[in-house]
Amino acid sequence: VNCGHNPLLYLKEKNYELFDASSPPLGVIEKDAFDPQLNKIILNDDEAIYIVTDGISEAKLTLEKDEKELGMQGLIGIAQRQKNLSAINVVEQIMNLIQKQKMKVDDDATILVIKKVKNVDEKS
């Protein structure tokens, strides 16, 4: 269920997968007809899940004198360049683009990034 927002972005090691909502929002249909598909994702190192509202995907990137909508493909490009960052650094980097007006947001702009923390051997 994504409340009408963008598909979930699952950024894998070498590619990505998008998960759209598998059912209408709650309350739109009878409860007996509400049968969402469940997806289980097990993150490996350097994989991430990006969940964003349309305010992020519809944000306008300022490119010299031109503006271009980010879109899901733009988000995928940013996510692929952020593979080595922590989830907190990913969100900070995107928020920094917004604060510096390199990415203009006209709608609600929410981003949730989930990454697996690499196992660190305490002996090394």
PDB file of C-alpha atoms in Angstrom, residues 7-109:
ATOM      1  CA  PRO A   7       6.543   2.795  -6.099  1.00  0.00           C
ATOM      2  CA  LEU A   8       9.051   1.583  -3.532  1.00  0.00           C
ATOM      3  CA  LEU A   9      12.592   1.573  -4.958  1.00  0.00           C
ATOM      4  CA  TYR A  10      14.673  -1.470  -4.044  1.00  0.00           C
ATOM      5  CA  LEU A  11      18.247  -0.649  -4.996  1.00  0.00           C
ATOM      6  CA  LYS A  12      20.190  -3.864  -5.440  1.00  0.00           C
ATOM      7  CA  GLU A  13      23.941  -4.318  -5.864  1.00  0.00           C
ATOM      8  CA  LYS A  14      23.930  -3.957  -9.666  1.00  0.00           C
ATOM      9  CA  ASN A  15      20.344  -3.053 -10.564  1.00  0.00           C
ATOM     10  CA  TYR A  16      17.028  -2.051  -9.032  1.00  0.00           C
ATOM     11  CA  GLU A  17      13.422  -3.124  -8.729  1.00  0.00           C
ATOM     12  CA  LEU A  18      10.281  -1.022  -8.308  1.00  0.00           C
ATOM     13  CA  PHE A  19       7.338  -2.260  -6.227  1.00  0.00           C
ATOM     14  CA  ASP A  20       3.994  -0.628  -6.983  1.00  0.00           C
ATOM     15  CA  ALA A  21       1.022  -0.869  -4.668  1.00  0.00           C
ATOM     16  CA  SER A  22      -0.720  -4.219  -5.064  1.00  0.00           C
ATOM     17  CA  SER A  23      -4.132  -3.006  -3.928  1.00  0.00           C
ATOM     18  CA  PRO A  24      -6.243   0.130  -3.683  1.00  0.00           C
ATOM     19  CA  PRO A  25      -5.895   2.288  -0.551  1.00  0.00           C
ATOM     20  CA  LEU A  26      -7.655   1.151   2.618  1.00  0.00           C
ATOM     21  CA  GLY A  27     -11.341   2.023   2.737  1.00  0.00           C
ATOM     22  CA  VAL A  28     -11.836   2.297  -1.031  1.00  0.00           C
ATOM     23  CA  ILE A  29     -13.147  -1.242  -1.445  1.00  0.00           C
ATOM     24  CA  GLU A  30     -14.914  -3.728   0.828  1.00  0.00           C
ATOM     25  CA  LYS A  31     -12.615  -5.400   3.354  1.00  0.00           C
ATOM     26  CA  ASP A  32     -13.349  -8.851   1.887  1.00  0.00           C
ATOM     27  CA  ALA A  33     -12.030  -7.669  -1.500  1.00  0.00           C
ATOM     28  CA  PHE A  34      -8.917  -6.092   0.015  1.00  0.00           C
ATOM     29  CA  ASP A  35      -6.185  -8.629  -0.692  1.00  0.00           C
ATOM     30  CA  PRO A  36      -2.781  -6.943  -1.046  1.00  0.00           C
ATOM     31  CA  GLN A  37       0.224  -8.900  -2.248  1.00  0.00           C
ATOM     32  CA  LEU A  38       2.994  -9.103   0.337  1.00  0.00           C
ATOM     33  CA  ASN A  39       6.625  -8.780  -0.719  1.00  0.00           C
ATOM     34  CA  LYS A  40       9.537  -9.762   1.477  1.00  0.00           C
ATOM     35  CA  ILE A  41      12.864  -8.049   0.839  1.00  0.00           C
ATOM     36  CA  ILE A  42      16.034  -9.190   2.549  1.00  0.00           C
ATOM     37  CA  LEU A  43      18.709  -6.533   2.194  1.00  0.00           C
ATOM     38  CA  ASN A  44      22.290  -7.455   1.474  1.00  0.00           C
ATOM     39  CA  ASP A  45      25.244  -5.131   2.097  1.00  0.00           C
ATOM     40  CA  ASP A  46      25.068  -1.939   0.007  1.00  0.00           C
ATOM     41  CA  GLU A  47      21.414  -2.513  -0.884  1.00  0.00           C
ATOM     42  CA  ALA A  48      18.736  -0.002   0.043  1.00  0.00           C
ATOM     43  CA  ILE A  49      15.035   0.702  -0.008  1.00  0.00           C
ATOM     44  CA  TYR A  50      13.875   4.209  -0.937  1.00  0.00           C
ATOM     45  CA  ILE A  51      10.318   5.211  -0.089  1.00  0.00           C
ATOM     46  CA  VAL A  52       9.416   8.718  -1.297  1.00  0.00           C
ATOM     47  CA  THR A  53       6.338  10.852  -1.678  1.00  0.00           C
ATOM     48  CA  ASP A  54       5.544  12.476  -5.006  1.00  0.00           C
ATOM     49  CA  GLY A  55       7.032  15.731  -3.726  1.00  0.00           C
ATOM     50  CA  ILE A  56      10.469  14.173  -4.194  1.00  0.00           C
ATOM     51  CA  SER A  57       9.873  12.588  -7.611  1.00  0.00           C
ATOM     52  CA  GLU A  58       8.120  15.736  -8.883  1.00  0.00           C
ATOM     53  CA  ALA A  59      10.861  18.039  -7.551  1.00  0.00           C
ATOM     54  CA  LYS A  60      12.460  20.252 -10.170  1.00  0.00           C
ATOM     55  CA  LEU A  61      16.207  19.998 -10.668  1.00  0.00           C
ATOM     56  CA  THR A  62      17.865  23.266 -11.563  1.00  0.00           C
ATOM     57  CA  LEU A  63      20.229  22.652 -14.475  1.00  0.00           C
ATOM     58  CA  GLU A  64      21.937  25.928 -15.422  1.00  0.00           C
ATOM     59  CA  LYS A  65      18.989  28.018 -16.725  1.00  0.00           C
ATOM     60  CA  ASP A  66      16.615  25.079 -17.143  1.00  0.00           C
ATOM     61  CA  GLU A  67      14.478  23.031 -14.756  1.00  0.00           C
ATOM     62  CA  LYS A  68      13.727  19.335 -15.167  1.00  0.00           C
ATOM     63  CA  GLU A  69      11.459  17.103 -13.083  1.00  0.00           C
ATOM     64  CA  LEU A  70      13.461  14.523 -11.147  1.00  0.00           C
ATOM     65  CA  GLY A  71      11.051  11.624 -11.756  1.00  0.00           C
ATOM     66  CA  MET A  72      11.648   8.064 -10.616  1.00  0.00           C
ATOM     67  CA  GLN A  73      14.463   7.622 -13.149  1.00  0.00           C
ATOM     68  CA  GLY A  74      16.237  10.643 -11.667  1.00  0.00           C
ATOM     69  CA  LEU A  75      15.780   9.231  -8.172  1.00  0.00           C
ATOM     70  CA  ILE A  76      17.194   5.903  -9.338  1.00  0.00           C
ATOM     71  CA  GLY A  77      20.233   7.732 -10.752  1.00  0.00           C
ATOM     72  CA  ILE A  78      20.799   9.577  -7.468  1.00  0.00           C
ATOM     73  CA  ALA A  79      20.339   6.356  -5.479  1.00  0.00           C
ATOM     74  CA  GLN A  80      22.866   4.506  -7.629  1.00  0.00           C
ATOM     75  CA  ARG A  81      25.430   7.262  -7.014  1.00  0.00           C
ATOM     76  CA  GLN A  82      24.753   7.076  -3.243  1.00  0.00           C
ATOM     77  CA  LYS A  83      25.440   3.347  -2.837  1.00  0.00           C
ATOM     78  CA  ASN A  84      28.392   3.849  -0.478  1.00  0.00           C
ATOM     79  CA  LEU A  85      26.604   6.307   1.818  1.00  0.00           C
ATOM     80  CA  SER A  86      24.749   5.495   5.013  1.00  0.00           C
ATOM     81  CA  ALA A  87      20.967   5.957   5.037  1.00  0.00           C
ATOM     82  CA  ILE A  88      21.373   9.121   7.117  1.00  0.00           C
ATOM     83  CA  ASN A  89      23.924  10.552   4.668  1.00  0.00           C
ATOM     84  CA  VAL A  90      21.645   9.717   1.727  1.00  0.00           C
ATOM     85  CA  VAL A  91      18.760  11.699   3.243  1.00  0.00           C
ATOM     86  CA  GLU A  92      21.090  14.550   4.286  1.00  0.00           C
ATOM     87  CA  GLN A  93      22.489  14.775   0.751  1.00  0.00           C
ATOM     88  CA  ILE A  94      19.008  14.971  -0.794  1.00  0.00           C
ATOM     89  CA  MET A  95      17.852  17.502   1.824  1.00  0.00           C
ATOM     90  CA  ASN A  96      20.987  19.555   1.091  1.00  0.00           C
ATOM     91  CA  LEU A  97      19.976  19.700  -2.600  1.00  0.00           C
ATOM     92  CA  ILE A  98      16.552  20.987  -1.537  1.00  0.00           C
ATOM     93  CA  GLN A  99      17.946  23.548   0.918  1.00  0.00           C
ATOM     94  CA  LYS A 100      20.402  24.916  -1.659  1.00  0.00           C
ATOM     95  CA  GLN A 101      17.534  25.226  -4.176  1.00  0.00           C
ATOM     96  CA  LYS A 102      19.220  22.821  -6.615  1.00  0.00           C
ATOM     97  CA  MET A 103      16.085  20.718  -6.214  1.00  0.00           C
ATOM     98  CA  LYS A 104      12.851  22.717  -5.871  1.00  0.00           C
ATOM     99  CA  VAL A 105       9.973  21.040  -4.073  1.00  0.00           C
ATOM    100  CA  ASP A 106       6.355  22.205  -4.504  1.00  0.00           C
ATOM    101  CA  ASP A 107       4.592  19.388  -2.630  1.00  0.00           C
ATOM    102  CA  ASP A 108       5.057  17.253   0.461  1.00  0.00           C
ATOM    103  CA  ALA A 109       8.609  15.923   0.343  1.00  0.00           C
TER     104      ALA A 109
END
